[in-house]
Short mmCIF file of C-alpha atoms in Angstrom, two decimals:
data_model
loop_
_atom_site.label_atom_id
_atom_site.label_comp_id
_atom_site.label_asym_id
_atom_site.label_seq_id
_atom_site.Cartn_x
_atom_site.Cartn_y
_atom_site.Cartn_z
CA UNK A 1 -14.99 55.09 -56.73
CA UNK A 2 -12.26 52.58 -57.52
CA UNK A 3 -9.23 52.18 -55.31
CA UNK A 4 -7.00 53.17 -58.27
CA UNK A 5 -8.80 56.51 -58.59
CA UNK A 6 -8.39 57.16 -54.87
CA UNK A 7 -4.69 56.29 -55.07
CA UNK A 8 -4.23 58.64 -58.01
CA UNK A 9 -5.98 61.48 -56.12
CA UNK A 10 -3.71 60.85 -53.13
CA UNK A 11 -0.60 60.99 -55.33
CA UNK A 12 -1.65 64.33 -56.81
CA UNK A 13 -2.67 65.72 -53.43
CA UNK A 14 0.69 64.89 -51.87
CA UNK A 15 2.51 66.17 -54.98
CA UNK A 16 0.82 69.57 -54.87
CA UNK A 17 0.99 69.98 -51.09
CA UNK A 18 4.71 69.23 -50.98
CA UNK A 19 5.39 71.61 -53.84
CA UNK A 20 3.52 74.33 -51.93
CA UNK A 21 5.82 73.68 -48.93
CA UNK A 22 8.86 74.03 -51.16
CA UNK A 23 9.85 70.34 -51.17
CA UNK A 24 11.35 69.79 -54.63
CA UNK A 25 12.36 66.21 -53.84
CA UNK A 26 8.76 65.20 -54.37
CA UNK A 27 9.23 65.84 -58.08
CA UNK A 28 11.86 63.10 -58.37
CA UNK A 29 9.73 60.86 -56.15
CA UNK A 30 6.32 61.19 -57.83
CA UNK A 31 6.97 62.53 -61.34
CA UNK A 32 7.96 60.00 -63.99
CA UNK A 33 11.36 60.38 -65.66
CA UNK A 34 9.59 61.26 -68.91
CA UNK A 35 7.22 63.69 -67.18
CA UNK A 36 5.90 66.41 -69.46
CA UNK A 37 4.66 69.80 -68.31
CA UNK A 38 2.03 70.76 -70.87
CA UNK A 39 1.07 74.09 -69.33
CA UNK A 40 2.82 76.08 -72.10
CA UNK A 41 4.14 78.68 -69.70
CA UNK A 42 6.28 81.27 -71.58
CA UNK A 43 9.97 80.62 -71.17
CA UNK A 44 9.57 77.28 -69.45
CA UNK A 45 10.65 73.94 -70.96
CA UNK A 46 8.46 70.82 -70.78
CA UNK A 47 10.81 68.30 -69.08
CA UNK A 48 10.92 67.19 -65.44
CA UNK A 49 14.14 69.12 -64.84
CA UNK A 50 12.63 72.20 -66.47
CA UNK A 51 9.60 71.86 -64.23
CA UNK A 52 11.80 71.53 -61.15
CA UNK A 53 13.74 74.70 -62.07
CA UNK A 54 10.51 76.60 -62.62
CA UNK A 55 9.08 75.55 -59.28
CA UNK A 56 12.35 76.54 -57.54
CA UNK A 57 12.24 79.97 -59.16
CA UNK A 58 8.61 80.38 -58.20
CA UNK A 59 9.28 79.47 -54.58
CA UNK A 60 12.17 81.92 -54.46
CA UNK A 61 10.06 84.75 -55.92
CA UNK A 62 6.85 84.06 -53.99
CA UNK A 63 6.02 83.39 -50.36
CA UNK A 64 2.97 81.16 -50.01
CA UNK A 65 0.63 82.21 -47.21
CA UNK A 66 -2.29 79.88 -47.92
CA UNK A 67 -2.86 76.65 -49.83
CA UNK A 68 -6.08 74.66 -50.11
CA UNK A 69 -7.16 71.80 -52.33
CA UNK A 70 -10.80 72.62 -52.73
CA UNK A 71 -11.96 69.74 -54.96
CA UNK A 72 -10.65 66.66 -56.77
CA UNK A 73 -12.23 64.51 -59.44
CA UNK A 74 -10.63 61.29 -60.70
CA UNK A 75 -11.56 59.15 -63.66
CA UNK A 76 -9.35 56.45 -65.06
CA UNK A 77 -5.74 57.66 -65.19
CA UNK A 78 -6.69 61.35 -64.93
CA UNK A 79 -7.08 63.57 -61.85
CA UNK A 80 -8.58 67.07 -61.97
CA UNK A 81 -7.71 69.25 -58.95
CA UNK A 82 -8.99 72.71 -57.99
CA UNK A 83 -6.48 74.64 -55.90
CA UNK A 84 -6.76 77.93 -54.07
CA UNK A 85 -3.45 79.60 -53.16
CA UNK A 86 -2.44 82.94 -51.60
CA UNK A 87 1.02 84.44 -51.94
CA UNK A 88 2.99 87.69 -52.16
CA UNK A 89 6.01 88.58 -54.24
CA UNK A 90 9.52 89.04 -52.86
CA UNK A 91 11.77 90.31 -55.63
CA UNK A 92 11.24 89.37 -59.26
CA UNK A 93 10.24 86.44 -61.41
CA UNK A 94 11.51 85.98 -64.98
CA UNK A 95 12.93 89.49 -64.83
CA UNK A 96 9.61 91.04 -63.78
CA UNK A 97 9.42 93.04 -60.50
CA UNK A 98 6.70 91.59 -58.32
CA UNK A 99 4.12 93.22 -56.04
CA UNK A 100 4.52 92.60 -52.30
CA UNK A 101 0.73 92.76 -51.92
CA UNK A 102 -0.80 89.43 -50.98
CA UNK A 103 -3.02 88.04 -53.73
CA UNK A 104 -5.12 84.91 -54.09
CA UNK A 105 -5.74 82.90 -57.20
CA UNK A 106 -7.54 79.71 -58.10
CA UNK A 107 -6.34 77.18 -60.63
CA UNK A 108 -7.37 73.95 -62.24
CA UNK A 109 -4.64 71.31 -62.56
CA UNK A 110 -4.96 68.11 -64.56
CA UNK A 111 -2.57 65.22 -63.98
CA UNK A 112 -2.21 61.93 -65.75
CA UNK A 113 -0.98 58.97 -63.71
CA UNK A 114 0.68 55.77 -64.87
CA UNK A 115 2.20 53.11 -62.61
CA UNK A 116 1.96 55.34 -59.55
CA UNK A 117 3.88 58.20 -61.26
CA UNK A 118 2.68 61.49 -62.68
CA UNK A 119 3.43 61.54 -66.42
CA UNK A 120 1.75 64.78 -67.54
CA UNK A 121 0.48 68.03 -66.02
CA UNK A 122 -1.77 70.76 -67.42
CA UNK A 123 -2.48 73.92 -65.45
CA UNK A 124 -5.21 76.46 -66.09
CA UNK A 125 -4.77 79.27 -63.61
CA UNK A 126 -7.36 82.00 -63.07
CA UNK A 127 -5.94 85.45 -62.29
CA UNK A 128 -2.54 84.07 -61.26
CA UNK A 129 -0.49 86.95 -59.76
CA UNK A 130 2.71 86.01 -61.53
CA UNK A 131 1.08 85.72 -64.93
CA UNK A 132 -0.78 89.04 -64.37
CA UNK A 133 2.58 90.71 -63.64
CA UNK A 134 4.24 88.99 -66.57
CA UNK A 135 1.46 90.04 -68.93
CA UNK A 136 1.69 93.62 -67.71
CA UNK A 137 5.48 93.58 -68.16
CA UNK A 138 5.17 92.16 -71.67
CA UNK A 139 2.68 94.84 -72.65
CA UNK A 140 4.89 97.54 -71.14
CA UNK A 141 7.97 96.22 -72.95
CA UNK A 142 6.05 96.19 -76.22
CA UNK A 143 5.04 99.83 -75.69
CA UNK A 144 8.66 100.77 -74.90
CA UNK A 145 9.94 98.96 -77.99
CA UNK A 146 7.35 100.71 -80.16
CA UNK A 147 8.41 104.06 -78.76
CA UNK A 148 12.08 103.23 -79.32
CA UNK A 149 11.40 102.28 -82.94
CA UNK A 150 9.48 105.48 -83.50
CA UNK A 151 12.14 107.62 -81.81
CA UNK A 152 14.91 105.99 -83.86
CA UNK A 153 13.08 106.55 -87.11
CA UNK A 154 12.46 110.23 -86.26
CA UNK A 155 16.08 110.75 -85.25
CA UNK A 156 17.54 108.93 -88.25
CA UNK A 157 15.39 111.04 -90.57
CA UNK A 158 16.98 114.21 -89.12
CA UNK A 159 20.56 113.15 -89.87
CA UNK A 160 22.24 114.28 -93.14
CA UNK A 161 22.06 111.77 -95.96
CA UNK A 162 25.17 113.05 -97.64
CA UNK A 163 28.49 114.58 -96.51
CA UNK A 164 29.39 117.83 -98.29
CA UNK A 165 32.31 117.71 -100.73
CA UNK A 166 34.58 120.77 -100.55
CA UNK A 167 37.79 121.09 -102.53
CA UNK A 168 40.73 121.06 -100.10
CA UNK A 169 38.65 119.89 -97.11
CA UNK A 170 37.77 116.56 -95.51
CA UNK A 171 34.61 116.24 -93.43
CA UNK A 172 34.16 112.99 -91.53
CA UNK A 173 31.00 112.42 -89.45
CA UNK A 174 30.64 109.55 -87.00
CA UNK A 175 27.39 108.72 -85.19
CA UNK A 176 26.92 105.73 -82.93
CA UNK A 177 23.58 105.49 -81.15
CA UNK A 178 23.07 103.92 -77.77
CA UNK A 179 20.24 101.48 -77.18
CA UNK A 180 18.13 104.21 -75.57
CA UNK A 181 17.37 106.98 -78.01
CA UNK A 182 18.90 110.30 -76.92
CA UNK A 183 19.12 113.80 -78.36
CA UNK A 184 22.37 113.86 -80.30
CA UNK A 185 22.33 115.38 -83.78
CA UNK A 186 24.60 116.91 -86.38
CA UNK A 187 23.97 118.74 -89.66
CA UNK A 188 25.64 120.54 -92.54
CA UNK A 189 24.10 123.76 -93.86
CA UNK A 190 24.97 124.88 -97.36
CA UNK A 191 25.12 128.70 -97.24
CA UNK A 192 25.62 131.30 -99.92
CA UNK A 193 29.04 132.09 -101.37
CA UNK A 194 30.05 128.47 -100.88
CA UNK A 195 30.24 128.68 -97.07
CA UNK A 196 29.28 125.69 -94.97
CA UNK A 197 27.53 125.59 -91.58
CA UNK A 198 28.51 122.75 -89.26
CA UNK A 199 26.21 121.84 -86.36
CA UNK A 200 26.65 119.39 -83.52
CA UNK A 201 24.12 119.40 -80.71
CA UNK A 202 22.36 117.51 -77.95
CA UNK A 203 18.73 117.84 -76.88
CA UNK A 204 17.62 116.97 -73.36
CA UNK A 205 15.62 113.85 -72.69
CA UNK A 206 15.29 110.39 -74.13
CA UNK A 207 12.94 108.58 -76.48
CA UNK A 208 10.30 110.25 -78.63
CA UNK A 209 10.38 113.66 -76.80
CA UNK A 210 14.12 113.99 -77.42
CA UNK A 211 13.77 112.87 -81.02
CA UNK A 212 11.01 115.41 -81.68
CA UNK A 213 13.06 118.18 -80.04
CA UNK A 214 15.98 117.24 -82.31
CA UNK A 215 13.73 117.49 -85.36
CA UNK A 216 12.39 120.88 -84.27
CA UNK A 217 15.85 122.26 -83.58
CA UNK A 218 17.20 120.87 -86.82
CA UNK A 219 14.40 122.53 -88.80
CA UNK A 220 14.77 125.86 -86.96
CA UNK A 221 18.53 126.02 -87.57
CA UNK A 222 18.06 125.47 -91.25
CA UNK A 223 15.18 127.94 -91.51
CA UNK A 224 16.91 130.67 -89.54
CA UNK A 225 20.21 130.31 -91.36
CA UNK A 226 18.44 130.68 -94.71
CA UNK A 227 16.08 133.46 -93.54
CA UNK A 228 18.86 135.61 -92.07
CA UNK A 229 21.35 134.91 -94.78
CA UNK A 230 23.90 135.55 -92.06
CA UNK A 231 27.52 134.50 -91.70
CA UNK A 232 27.21 135.18 -87.99
CA UNK A 233 26.70 131.91 -86.06
CA UNK A 234 25.90 133.85 -82.91
CA UNK A 235 23.12 135.69 -84.65
CA UNK A 236 21.64 132.43 -85.89
CA UNK A 237 21.77 130.85 -82.42
CA UNK A 238 20.11 133.93 -80.88
CA UNK A 239 17.15 133.66 -83.24
CA UNK A 240 16.86 129.87 -82.86
CA UNK A 241 16.78 130.43 -79.09
CA UNK A 242 13.84 132.80 -79.38
CA UNK A 243 11.98 130.51 -81.76
CA UNK A 244 12.45 127.36 -79.69
CA UNK A 245 11.23 129.13 -76.54
CA UNK A 246 7.89 129.59 -78.20
CA UNK A 247 7.61 125.99 -79.30
CA UNK A 248 8.89 123.54 -76.72
CA UNK A 249 8.11 122.72 -73.04
CA UNK A 250 9.90 124.85 -70.44
CA UNK A 251 11.76 121.88 -68.98
CA UNK A 252 13.57 121.05 -72.24
CA UNK A 253 16.60 122.69 -73.82
CA UNK A 254 19.30 122.09 -76.44
CA UNK A 255 23.08 122.51 -76.37
CA UNK A 256 24.65 123.28 -79.70
CA UNK A 257 27.95 124.15 -81.34
CA UNK A 258 27.59 126.03 -84.64
CA UNK A 259 30.46 127.00 -86.90
CA UNK A 260 30.57 128.56 -90.37
CA UNK A 261 33.48 127.63 -92.63
CA UNK A 262 34.72 129.74 -95.52
CA UNK A 263 36.52 127.03 -97.51
CA UNK A 264 38.36 129.56 -99.67
CA UNK A 265 40.05 131.52 -96.89
CA UNK A 266 40.08 128.86 -94.13
CA UNK A 267 38.14 131.14 -91.80
CA UNK A 268 36.01 129.30 -89.23
CA UNK A 269 33.59 131.47 -87.29
CA UNK A 270 31.98 129.72 -84.35
CA UNK A 271 29.51 130.20 -81.54
CA UNK A 272 28.43 127.92 -78.74
CA UNK A 273 25.14 127.39 -76.90
CA UNK A 274 26.32 125.56 -73.80
CA UNK A 275 27.83 122.65 -75.77
CA UNK A 276 31.13 120.81 -75.33
CA UNK A 277 33.91 122.94 -76.82
CA UNK A 278 35.58 121.88 -80.06
CA UNK A 279 39.38 121.93 -80.38
CA UNK A 280 41.69 123.25 -83.07
CA UNK A 281 44.65 120.92 -83.76
CA UNK A 282 47.79 122.43 -85.21
CA UNK A 283 51.34 121.14 -85.07
CA UNK A 284 51.24 119.10 -81.86
CA UNK A 285 48.95 121.40 -79.89
CA UNK A 286 45.21 121.65 -79.26
CA UNK A 287 43.39 124.90 -78.49
CA UNK A 288 39.83 125.20 -77.26
CA UNK A 289 37.54 127.16 -79.52
CA UNK A 290 35.82 128.87 -76.62
CA UNK A 291 32.78 131.09 -76.96
CA UNK A 292 30.25 131.97 -74.25
CA UNK A 293 26.58 131.14 -74.60
CA UNK A 294 23.66 129.58 -72.73
CA UNK A 295 21.85 126.46 -74.01
CA UNK A 296 18.98 127.12 -76.40
CA UNK A 297 15.44 127.54 -75.07
CA UNK A 298 16.41 128.33 -71.46
CA UNK A 299 15.49 132.04 -71.48
CA UNK A 300 14.76 134.88 -73.82
CA UNK A 301 17.10 137.66 -74.91
CA UNK A 302 20.28 135.61 -74.99
CA UNK A 303 23.32 136.72 -76.98
CA UNK A 304 26.10 134.42 -78.14
CA UNK A 305 29.76 135.26 -78.25
CA UNK A 306 31.60 134.46 -81.44
CA UNK A 307 35.15 133.50 -82.17
CA UNK A 308 37.15 133.05 -85.38
CA UNK A 309 39.94 130.63 -86.19
CA UNK A 310 42.18 130.70 -89.26
CA UNK A 311 42.81 127.19 -90.48
CA UNK A 312 45.64 126.10 -92.77
CA UNK A 313 46.70 122.86 -94.38
CA UNK A 314 46.75 119.93 -91.95
CA UNK A 315 44.67 121.57 -89.26
CA UNK A 316 41.77 119.58 -87.76
CA UNK A 317 38.74 120.54 -85.67
CA UNK A 318 36.72 117.84 -83.88
CA UNK A 319 33.12 118.68 -82.94
CA UNK A 320 31.62 116.10 -80.57
CA UNK A 321 28.90 115.25 -78.07
CA UNK A 322 29.19 114.44 -74.36
CA UNK A 323 28.78 110.71 -75.07
CA UNK A 324 32.44 110.77 -76.11
CA UNK A 325 33.91 112.36 -73.01
CA UNK A 326 31.51 110.69 -70.56
CA UNK A 327 32.27 107.13 -71.70
CA UNK A 328 33.92 105.22 -68.83
CA UNK A 329 36.11 102.20 -68.33
CA UNK A 330 35.12 99.11 -66.23
CA UNK A 331 36.45 100.86 -63.09
CA UNK A 332 34.17 103.86 -63.66
CA UNK A 333 36.84 106.33 -64.78
CA UNK A 334 35.57 108.74 -67.48
CA UNK A 335 37.32 109.34 -70.75
CA UNK A 336 37.10 113.03 -69.88
CA UNK A 337 38.02 116.38 -71.37
CA UNK A 338 41.71 116.42 -70.31
CA UNK A 339 42.32 113.09 -71.99
CA UNK A 340 40.47 114.17 -75.14
CA UNK A 341 42.48 117.40 -75.39
CA UNK A 342 45.75 115.55 -74.84
CA UNK A 343 44.86 113.03 -77.53
CA UNK A 344 43.89 115.77 -80.01
CA UNK A 345 47.30 117.40 -79.39
CA UNK A 346 49.07 114.04 -79.70
CA UNK A 347 47.41 113.17 -82.99
CA UNK A 348 49.81 112.68 -85.92
CA UNK A 349 49.01 114.75 -88.99
CA UNK A 350 49.11 111.81 -91.40
CA UNK A 351 46.37 109.97 -89.49
CA UNK A 352 42.63 110.61 -89.46
CA UNK A 353 41.86 112.44 -86.26
CA UNK A 354 38.41 110.88 -86.03
CA UNK A 355 39.70 107.32 -86.45
CA UNK A 356 42.51 108.00 -83.96
CA UNK A 357 40.15 109.30 -81.28
CA UNK A 358 37.71 106.42 -81.70
CA UNK A 359 40.52 103.86 -81.49
CA UNK A 360 41.72 105.48 -78.26
CA UNK A 361 38.18 105.54 -76.90
CA UNK A 362 37.56 101.84 -77.56
CA UNK A 363 40.94 100.97 -76.11
CA UNK A 364 40.09 102.97 -72.98
CA UNK A 365 36.64 101.51 -72.34
CA UNK A 366 37.83 97.99 -73.23
CA UNK A 367 35.85 94.96 -74.32
CA UNK A 368 32.37 94.51 -72.87
CA UNK A 369 31.67 98.25 -72.63
CA UNK A 370 27.96 99.03 -72.40
CA UNK A 371 27.39 102.30 -74.22
CA UNK A 372 25.06 104.53 -72.22
CA UNK A 373 24.85 107.58 -74.44
CA UNK A 374 25.05 108.43 -78.15
CA UNK A 375 28.47 109.32 -79.51
CA UNK A 376 28.68 111.97 -82.21
CA UNK A 377 31.98 113.09 -83.69
CA UNK A 378 32.36 115.36 -86.72
CA UNK A 379 35.97 116.15 -87.78
CA UNK A 380 36.88 118.92 -90.15
CA UNK A 381 40.32 118.86 -91.79
CA UNK A 382 42.06 121.27 -94.15
CA UNK A 383 43.76 118.93 -96.62
CA UNK A 384 45.32 121.36 -99.11
CA UNK A 385 47.11 124.75 -99.14
CA UNK A 386 44.82 127.77 -99.16
CA UNK A 387 45.68 130.99 -100.92
CA UNK A 388 46.31 133.87 -98.59
CA UNK A 389 46.30 131.71 -95.47
CA UNK A 390 48.70 132.90 -92.79
CA UNK A 391 49.73 131.26 -89.53
CA UNK A 392 47.04 129.84 -87.29
CA UNK A 393 45.15 132.32 -85.17
CA UNK A 394 42.18 132.15 -82.86
CA UNK A 395 40.47 135.32 -81.77
CA UNK A 396 37.31 136.30 -79.94
CA UNK A 397 34.89 138.56 -81.72
CA UNK A 398 32.77 141.10 -79.93
CA UNK A 399 29.63 139.81 -78.24
CA UNK A 400 26.69 141.09 -80.21
CA UNK A 401 23.16 141.87 -79.16
CA UNK A 402 21.87 140.39 -82.41
CA UNK A 403 19.06 142.89 -82.65
CA UNK A 404 18.45 141.95 -86.23
CA UNK A 405 17.68 138.40 -85.15
CA UNK A 406 15.34 139.60 -82.42
CA UNK A 407 13.38 141.71 -84.93
CA UNK A 408 12.78 138.69 -87.08
CA UNK A 409 9.46 137.42 -85.82
CA UNK A 410 8.41 133.81 -85.71
CA UNK A 411 5.67 134.59 -88.25
CA UNK A 412 8.17 135.90 -90.77
CA UNK A 413 10.47 132.94 -90.13
CA UNK A 414 7.74 130.42 -90.83
CA UNK A 415 6.61 132.28 -93.94
CA UNK A 416 10.15 132.16 -95.28
#
């Protein structure tokens, strides 16, 4: 073998051994300024500086416990080296958590030498721990992204495509999803005699399970409201509770606020299944529309208290999800119910309540806020005088057993 071939083998041997020891200076010493890494490793550039950064990141993420050059072959300006290396992870590499288990891999490295400097490197690793972990992470991320896309499409399909138009009323929905798909939903139910059902809810869970639960609840609310033909929101929630219990896993449930508006009289009858309470704004004050009720699908035989509010011109009612009140500023302080209620009371009649609340929210969380949960806000506003409407009043109605709803079997509901 020629002396040049032996010299080239020695250059590569020293290069690889020093890199295994963590000596990055050897790159400047033995790699040519126009060195090119041709290994095509994802996320890594081809230049000498790119190579140096990659080796530094590797040495930070892995602790080498064994290194052996098992064989070298040199011909002309090319050296082929077989390396056996053992290492274990200590943290992460390229954003991928690494195993602390010691693993061994073998790799073939090809170097081209010119004028005593390495000009090119190719690596062909076999079962490299880092690339195994990276490949697993990529596959997992692809699965997660597929699930997110599916969940988003399911959830988007359950949202109303149109906002109802009622003379003398303004209905303004706002829905802002977070990156992770949650269980927020809202809906409008057109009932007989021109009444309108307004629903805002939140299903437990994330991803596809939450999206499917939203779809199921959405369908059940519509089916029950039509089957019962009832103007009692508590009666509807009681039946939906029984129906959901028979259809979803025991560890899942839904919170929901359901109100029925009579646009002619301004009467708003409401019931609540463990959801955040809406407020009634009138003349510089805000009153909770409180009604007792457990979340849907927790247990059988639930009844839901009802209340009734009389709305007049200028009055507003915001229905919302917990993503609004649980948003927090950079210091970790939550937007919170007291702040929301104070802002509803402070709202000026000539302004859109929904726009006002969202402006205050974004001002509170400030720039750079990372939204962690969906935000749903549906505002109802009486925009014209109503005949026969007296002063505002909010009253609790008697808590009903809703026996009629309990007698309506699931079979009859589905048939309807």
